[in-house]
Coordinates of C-alpha atoms and ligand atoms in Angstrom, one line a residue:
M1 CA -12.5 -15.1 26.5
M2 CA -16.9 -15.2 25.8
D3 CA -17.5 -13.8 22.6
S4 CA -20.1 -11.5 24.6
E5 CA -17.1 -9.8 26.0
L6 CA -15.5 -8.7 22.7
P7 CA -16.9 -5.2 21.8
R8 CA -19.0 -5.2 18.1
T9 CA -17.3 -1.7 17.4
L10 CA -14.1 -0.1 17.0
N11 CA -13.3 3.5 16.7
V12 CA -10.5 4.2 13.8
E13 CA -9.4 8.0 14.6
N14 CA -12.4 9.6 13.7
F15 CA -14.9 7.1 12.1
E16 CA -16.4 3.6 14.0
M17 CA -15.3 0.1 11.9
R18 CA -18.1 -2.4 12.1
I19 CA -17.2 -6.3 12.4
A20 CA -19.1 -8.3 9.8
D21 CA -19.5 -12.2 8.4
V22 CA -16.7 -12.4 5.7
A23 CA -19.0 -14.9 3.4
N24 CA -21.9 -11.9 3.5
V25 CA -19.2 -9.9 1.7
E26 CA -18.7 -9.4 -2.3
I27 CA -15.9 -11.1 -3.4
S28 CA -14.3 -8.2 -5.1
Q29 CA -14.6 -6.1 -2.7
L30 CA -12.1 -8.6 -0.7
Q31 CA -10.4 -8.9 -3.6
A32 CA -9.9 -4.8 -3.6
L33 CA -8.4 -5.4 -0.3
S34 CA -5.8 -8.4 -0.6
I35 CA -4.6 -6.3 -3.5
S36 CA -4.1 -3.4 -2.0
V37 CA -1.4 -4.9 0.2
G38 CA 0.3 -6.6 -2.8
W39 CA -1.2 -9.9 -3.3
P40 CA -2.0 -12.1 -6.3
H41 CA -5.7 -13.5 -5.3
R42 CA -7.9 -14.0 -7.8
A43 CA -11.7 -14.2 -7.1
A44 CA -11.2 -18.0 -7.2
D45 CA -8.4 -18.5 -5.1
W46 CA -11.1 -15.9 -2.4
Q47 CA -13.7 -18.9 -2.8
H48 CA -11.6 -21.6 -2.7
L49 CA -10.8 -20.1 0.9
L50 CA -14.6 -19.4 2.2
D51 CA -15.2 -22.8 0.9
I52 CA -13.2 -24.4 3.6
G53 CA -12.6 -21.1 6.5
K54 CA -14.7 -18.7 8.5
G55 CA -14.1 -15.1 9.4
Y56 CA -15.0 -11.5 9.6
V57 CA -14.0 -8.3 7.9
A58 CA -14.3 -5.2 9.0
L59 CA -16.9 -2.6 7.7
D60 CA -16.4 1.6 7.7
E61 CA -19.7 3.3 7.7
I62 CA -20.5 3.1 3.7
G63 CA -20.4 -0.4 3.4
R64 CA -16.0 -0.5 2.5
V65 CA -14.0 -3.5 3.8
G66 CA -11.0 -2.5 5.5
A67 CA -9.8 -5.3 7.2
S68 CA -10.2 -9.7 7.2
A69 CA -9.2 -12.0 8.9
M70 CA -10.0 -15.7 8.8
W71 CA -10.1 -19.4 10.1
F72 CA -9.6 -22.4 8.2
P73 CA -10.3 -25.4 10.6
H74 CA -8.6 -28.9 9.8
G75 CA -10.2 -32.2 11.3
E76 CA -11.7 -31.7 15.0
D77 CA -9.2 -29.6 16.8
F78 CA -6.6 -27.9 15.0
A79 CA -7.0 -24.5 12.7
T80 CA -4.6 -22.1 10.3
F81 CA -5.5 -18.8 10.4
G82 CA -4.9 -16.4 7.5
M83 CA -6.0 -13.5 5.1
L84 CA -5.1 -11.1 8.1
V85 CA -5.4 -7.8 5.8
T86 CA -5.7 -4.3 6.5
S87 CA -6.2 -1.9 3.9
P88 CA -2.6 0.5 4.0
R89 CA -5.1 3.7 5.1
L90 CA -6.5 1.8 7.9
Q91 CA -3.2 0.0 9.1
A92 CA -1.6 0.6 13.0
N93 CA -5.5 1.4 14.3
G94 CA -6.0 -1.8 16.1
A95 CA -7.9 -3.8 13.6
A96 CA -6.1 -6.6 12.7
K97 CA -5.8 -7.0 16.7
W98 CA -9.6 -6.7 16.8
L99 CA -10.4 -9.7 14.2
M100 CA -7.9 -12.0 15.2
T101 CA -9.0 -12.0 19.1
R102 CA -12.4 -12.3 17.7
I103 CA -10.9 -15.5 15.0
M104 CA -9.5 -16.9 17.9
A105 CA -12.2 -16.5 20.5
D106 CA -14.9 -18.2 17.7
C107 CA -12.0 -21.0 16.8
G108 CA -11.7 -22.0 19.8
H109 CA -8.7 -24.3 19.5
D110 CA -5.5 -24.7 21.3
R111 CA -3.6 -26.2 18.3
T112 CA -2.9 -23.7 15.8
R113 CA -0.7 -22.3 13.3
L114 CA 0.0 -19.7 10.9
N115 CA 2.4 -18.3 8.7
S116 CA 3.1 -15.0 9.9
T117 CA 4.7 -11.9 7.2
R118 CA 7.5 -9.6 9.2
E119 CA 4.7 -7.2 9.7
A120 CA 2.7 -9.3 11.6
R121 CA 4.9 -11.1 14.2
R122 CA 5.0 -8.5 16.5
L123 CA 1.5 -8.9 16.8
Y124 CA 1.0 -12.6 16.7
M125 CA 3.6 -12.6 19.5
S126 CA 1.9 -11.1 21.5
L127 CA -1.1 -13.1 21.0
G128 CA 1.1 -16.2 22.4
F129 CA 2.5 -17.4 18.8
I130 CA 5.5 -19.0 18.6
P131 CA 8.1 -18.7 15.5
K132 CA 8.4 -22.5 14.5
G133 CA 10.5 -22.0 11.0
T134 CA 10.4 -20.5 8.0
V135 CA 8.6 -20.5 4.5
Y136 CA 10.4 -20.1 1.4
Q137 CA 8.0 -18.6 -0.8
C138 CA 9.8 -19.3 -4.5
Q139 CA 8.7 -18.6 -7.5
G140 CA 9.0 -17.4 -11.0
T141 CA 9.0 -18.7 -14.7
A142 CA 9.6 -21.8 -14.5
L143 CA 12.5 -23.8 -16.4
A144 CA 11.9 -27.0 -17.4
P145 CA 13.9 -29.2 -15.6
A146 CA 16.1 -31.8 -16.3
P147 CA 15.1 -35.5 -16.7
L148 CA 14.8 -37.6 -13.6
A149 CA 16.4 -41.2 -13.8
P150 CA 14.2 -44.1 -14.4
I151 CA 11.8 -44.8 -11.6
E152 CA 12.7 -47.5 -9.3
A153 CA 11.3 -50.9 -9.8
G154 CA 8.3 -51.6 -8.2
L155 CA 7.4 -47.5 -7.9
A156 CA 4.3 -46.0 -10.1
L157 CA 4.3 -42.2 -10.6
R158 CA 0.1 -41.8 -11.0
R159 CA -2.6 -39.2 -11.3
L160 CA -4.7 -38.7 -8.6
D161 CA -8.7 -39.1 -8.2
R162 CA -10.8 -39.1 -5.5
A163 CA -10.2 -42.6 -5.3
D164 CA -7.0 -41.9 -3.6
L165 CA -8.6 -39.5 -1.1
D166 CA -7.9 -41.9 1.8
A167 CA -4.4 -42.8 1.3
V168 CA -3.8 -39.1 0.5
I169 CA -5.2 -38.1 4.1
D170 CA -3.5 -41.1 5.5
L171 CA -0.2 -40.2 4.2
D172 CA -0.6 -36.5 5.1
A173 CA -1.9 -36.3 8.3
P174 CA 1.1 -37.2 10.9
A175 CA 3.3 -34.6 7.9
F176 CA 0.5 -31.3 8.4
G177 CA -0.8 -32.4 11.8
S178 CA -4.0 -32.7 11.0
A179 CA -6.1 -35.1 8.8
R180 CA -7.7 -32.0 6.7
R181 CA -10.1 -34.6 4.8
Q182 CA -12.1 -31.3 3.6
H183 CA -9.3 -29.7 2.8
L184 CA -7.8 -32.2 0.6
L185 CA -11.6 -32.8 -1.0
R186 CA -11.4 -29.3 -2.0
L187 CA -8.1 -29.6 -3.0
F188 CA -9.0 -32.6 -5.6
D189 CA -11.4 -30.3 -7.1
S190 CA -9.0 -27.8 -8.3
S191 CA -5.8 -29.0 -8.8
I192 CA -4.3 -31.6 -10.4
G193 CA -2.1 -34.2 -8.2
Y194 CA 0.4 -37.1 -8.6
G195 CA 1.0 -40.4 -6.2
L196 CA 4.2 -42.0 -6.1
Y197 CA 2.7 -45.4 -5.2
E198 CA 4.9 -48.9 -4.2
G199 CA 2.4 -51.5 -4.1
Q200 CA -1.1 -50.3 -2.8
R201 CA 1.4 -47.9 -0.2
L202 CA 1.2 -43.7 -1.1
R203 CA 4.9 -42.4 -0.4
A204 CA 4.5 -39.5 -1.8
Y205 CA 1.9 -37.4 -3.2
S206 CA 1.8 -33.9 -5.0
M207 CA -0.8 -31.3 -6.1
R208 CA -0.8 -28.1 -8.3
R209 CA -3.5 -25.5 -9.0
R210 CA -4.3 -22.2 -10.6
F211 CA -3.4 -19.9 -8.0
G212 CA -2.3 -15.5 -8.1
R213 CA -0.4 -14.9 -11.0
G214 CA -0.1 -18.2 -12.1
H215 CA -0.2 -22.1 -10.9
V216 CA 1.2 -23.3 -7.4
V217 CA 2.8 -26.6 -6.9
G218 CA 1.4 -27.4 -3.4
P219 CA 0.8 -29.4 -0.9
V220 CA 4.1 -31.6 -2.1
V221 CA 4.1 -34.7 0.8
A222 CA 6.8 -37.1 1.1
T223 CA 9.0 -38.9 3.1
C224 CA 12.5 -38.1 1.6
D225 CA 14.1 -35.7 -1.0
A226 CA 14.3 -37.7 -4.1
D227 CA 10.2 -38.8 -3.4
A228 CA 9.1 -35.1 -3.5
V229 CA 11.0 -34.2 -6.3
R230 CA 9.7 -36.9 -8.2
V231 CA 6.4 -36.1 -7.3
A232 CA 6.7 -32.3 -8.7
H233 CA 8.8 -32.8 -11.5
P234 CA 6.0 -33.4 -13.5
H235 CA 4.0 -30.1 -12.3
V236 CA 7.2 -28.2 -13.1
V237 CA 7.4 -29.7 -16.7
A238 CA 3.7 -29.0 -17.5
H239 CA 4.1 -25.3 -16.5
A240 CA 7.5 -24.5 -18.1
G241 CA 7.6 -21.2 -19.5
G242 CA 4.6 -20.0 -17.1
F243 CA 4.4 -18.1 -13.5
L244 CA 5.1 -21.0 -11.4
R245 CA 5.3 -21.1 -6.7
I246 CA 6.2 -23.3 -4.6
D247 CA 6.5 -22.6 -0.5
T248 CA 9.2 -24.5 1.6
H249 CA 10.5 -24.9 4.4
F250 CA 13.3 -26.2 2.6
D251 CA 16.2 -24.4 1.5
T252 CA 19.0 -27.3 1.6
G253 CA 19.0 -30.3 0.2
A254 CA 17.9 -32.2 -3.3
F255 CA 14.5 -30.2 -2.7
A256 CA 15.2 -27.2 -2.3
R257 CA 18.0 -27.7 -4.8
F258 CA 15.6 -29.0 -7.4
V259 CA 13.0 -25.8 -6.7
Q260 CA 16.0 -23.4 -7.9
Q261 CA 16.6 -25.5 -11.2
C262 CA 13.4 -24.4 -12.1
G263 CA 14.0 -20.9 -12.0
L264 CA 12.0 -20.6 -8.7
T265 CA 13.8 -18.1 -6.7
V266 CA 13.0 -17.0 -2.7
H267 CA 10.7 -14.1 -3.2
N268 CA 9.5 -13.8 0.1
T269 CA 9.8 -15.4 3.5
V270 CA 7.5 -16.0 6.2
K271 CA 7.6 -17.7 9.8
T272 CA 5.1 -20.7 10.8
M273 CA 4.2 -19.9 14.0
V274 CA 2.2 -22.2 16.3
T275 CA 0.4 -21.9 19.6
Q276 CA 2.0 -24.5 21.1
E277 CA 4.5 -27.3 20.2
A278 CA 1.7 -30.1 19.3
A279 CA 0.5 -27.7 16.3
S280 CA 3.7 -27.8 14.4
Y281 CA 4.2 -29.5 11.2
G282 CA 5.6 -33.1 11.8
T283 CA 9.3 -34.2 11.9
G284 CA 9.1 -37.2 10.0
Q285 CA 9.8 -39.2 13.2
N286 CA 9.6 -42.8 12.2
G287 CA 9.2 -42.7 8.8
A288 CA 6.3 -40.5 8.9
A289 CA 6.2 -38.0 5.5
V290 CA 6.7 -34.6 6.0
V291 CA 5.8 -31.2 4.4
Y292 CA 7.1 -30.5 1.4
A293 CA 5.4 -27.2 -0.3
L294 CA 2.6 -25.8 1.4
A295 CA -1.0 -25.5 0.0
S296 CA -0.5 -21.6 1.0
H297 CA 0.5 -19.5 3.5
S298 CA -3.1 -19.4 5.0
L299 CA -4.1 -23.3 5.1
G300 CA -0.8 -24.6 5.8
Ligands
COA1 C1 -0.1 -6.8 9.4 C2 -1.6 -6.1 9.3 C3 -2.5 -6.9 9.0 C4 -1.6 -5.1 11.0 O1 -2.7 -4.7 11.1 P1 -3.0 -3.6 11.6 O2 -4.6 -3.0 11.9 O3 -2.5 -2.2 11.0 O4 -2.5 -4.1 13.0 P2 -2.6 -3.4 14.6 O5 -3.0 -2.4 14.2 O6 -4.2 -4.4 15.3 O7 -1.6 -3.6 15.7 C5 -1.0 -5.1 15.9 C6 0.4 -4.9 16.6 O8 1.1 -5.0 15.4 C7 1.8 -3.9 15.6 N1 2.5 -3.4 14.0 C8 1.5 -2.6 13.1 N2 1.9 -2.6 12.3 C9 2.9 -3.0 12.3 C10 4.8 -3.0 11.4 N3 4.4 -2.3 10.2 N4 5.5 -3.4 11.5 C11 5.3 -3.8 13.4 N5 4.1 -3.3 13.9 C12 3.3 -3.3 13.3 C13 0.9 -2.8 16.1 O9 2.0 -1.6 16.4 C14 0.4 -3.6 17.3 O10 1.2 -3.7 18.1 P3 1.4 -3.4 19.9 O11 -0.7 -3.8 19.9 O12 2.0 -4.0 20.1 O13 0.8 -2.1 19.3 C15 -1.2 -5.1 8.1 O14 -0.1 -4.6 8.3 C16 -1.1 -5.6 7.0 O15 -2.8 -5.7 6.1 N6 0.1 -6.0 6.3 C17 -0.2 -6.7 4.2 C18 -0.4 -8.0 4.9 C19 0.1 -8.9 6.0 O16 1.3 -9.1 6.1 N7 -0.7 -9.6 6.6 C20 -0.2 -10.2 7.7 C21 -0.4 -11.7 6.9 S1 0.9 -13.2 8.4

């Protein structure tokens, strides 16, 4: 669809909403919007999203933000969508569909993915997204996990720094579905990371950063459950007693059990949806890594 064919204003009941760049509104307004639907984003969490994403807001006649939608480029030909919110008092007037149509046109990629709440699923289906699996949002006050067996000979777990970026991108790309260099770079700035190395080869990595009510552990990327637990473990140890969140597609197996044993229970589920099969997460074929925990719903 051509940009120029999309309407620039929308009549909502008796007033008109106009579209504006999400980068041009006060973060406090964005935060007020996400709080209005019960989302925990702090100003710093919105800043993180604005640093790597683009999008729009719908403003009412006195400049209040009534809805938002963003997209996040990950490499040349792949994007995720997120932060689709309509203020409760304005819902069911077409605002979300209006903004989604707009960002999909801007993004222009065929390969896109998002994580949908129950409320948004019908809207995304109508825009051509197909469901691809469930994300379990696990959270709670973290319990100190049981110590792990000593690490196998030949493996080393260590803190990641910028020098590990290329190794992280290489491991991550087939799991995530695209080389998300910009985002991983941004995550390095605000996260503590661990990598499991076998000689020079990175086998698994994990990150933890402040988010919402506490901290989030993600991404976690590994080729097997045991490695995923190995890299996630130190984050839970460091954060025992604090509020911790892990978003994972796994509800069985050793990683899912580890998450439960750490006191993180399923608070909510969302559905991963894609515009085409090729936008799915990697399935771990041929020994490739898979995503055990997401950076966030919006960022995948
Ligand atoms: C999901 C949400 C963004 C929809 O916003 P909205 O502006 O009300 O949506 P629209 O008016 O554009 O409606 C788009 C479609 O979704 C449907 N829809 C809207 N709210 C719905 C609900 N609660 N349950 C089922 N369908 C709903 C509409 O009927 C419409 O479908 P149609 O075109 O077939 O009639 C809004 O409910 C919201 O902010 N919810 C809380 C945050 C959230 O879950 N965001 C989605 C993140 S993935």
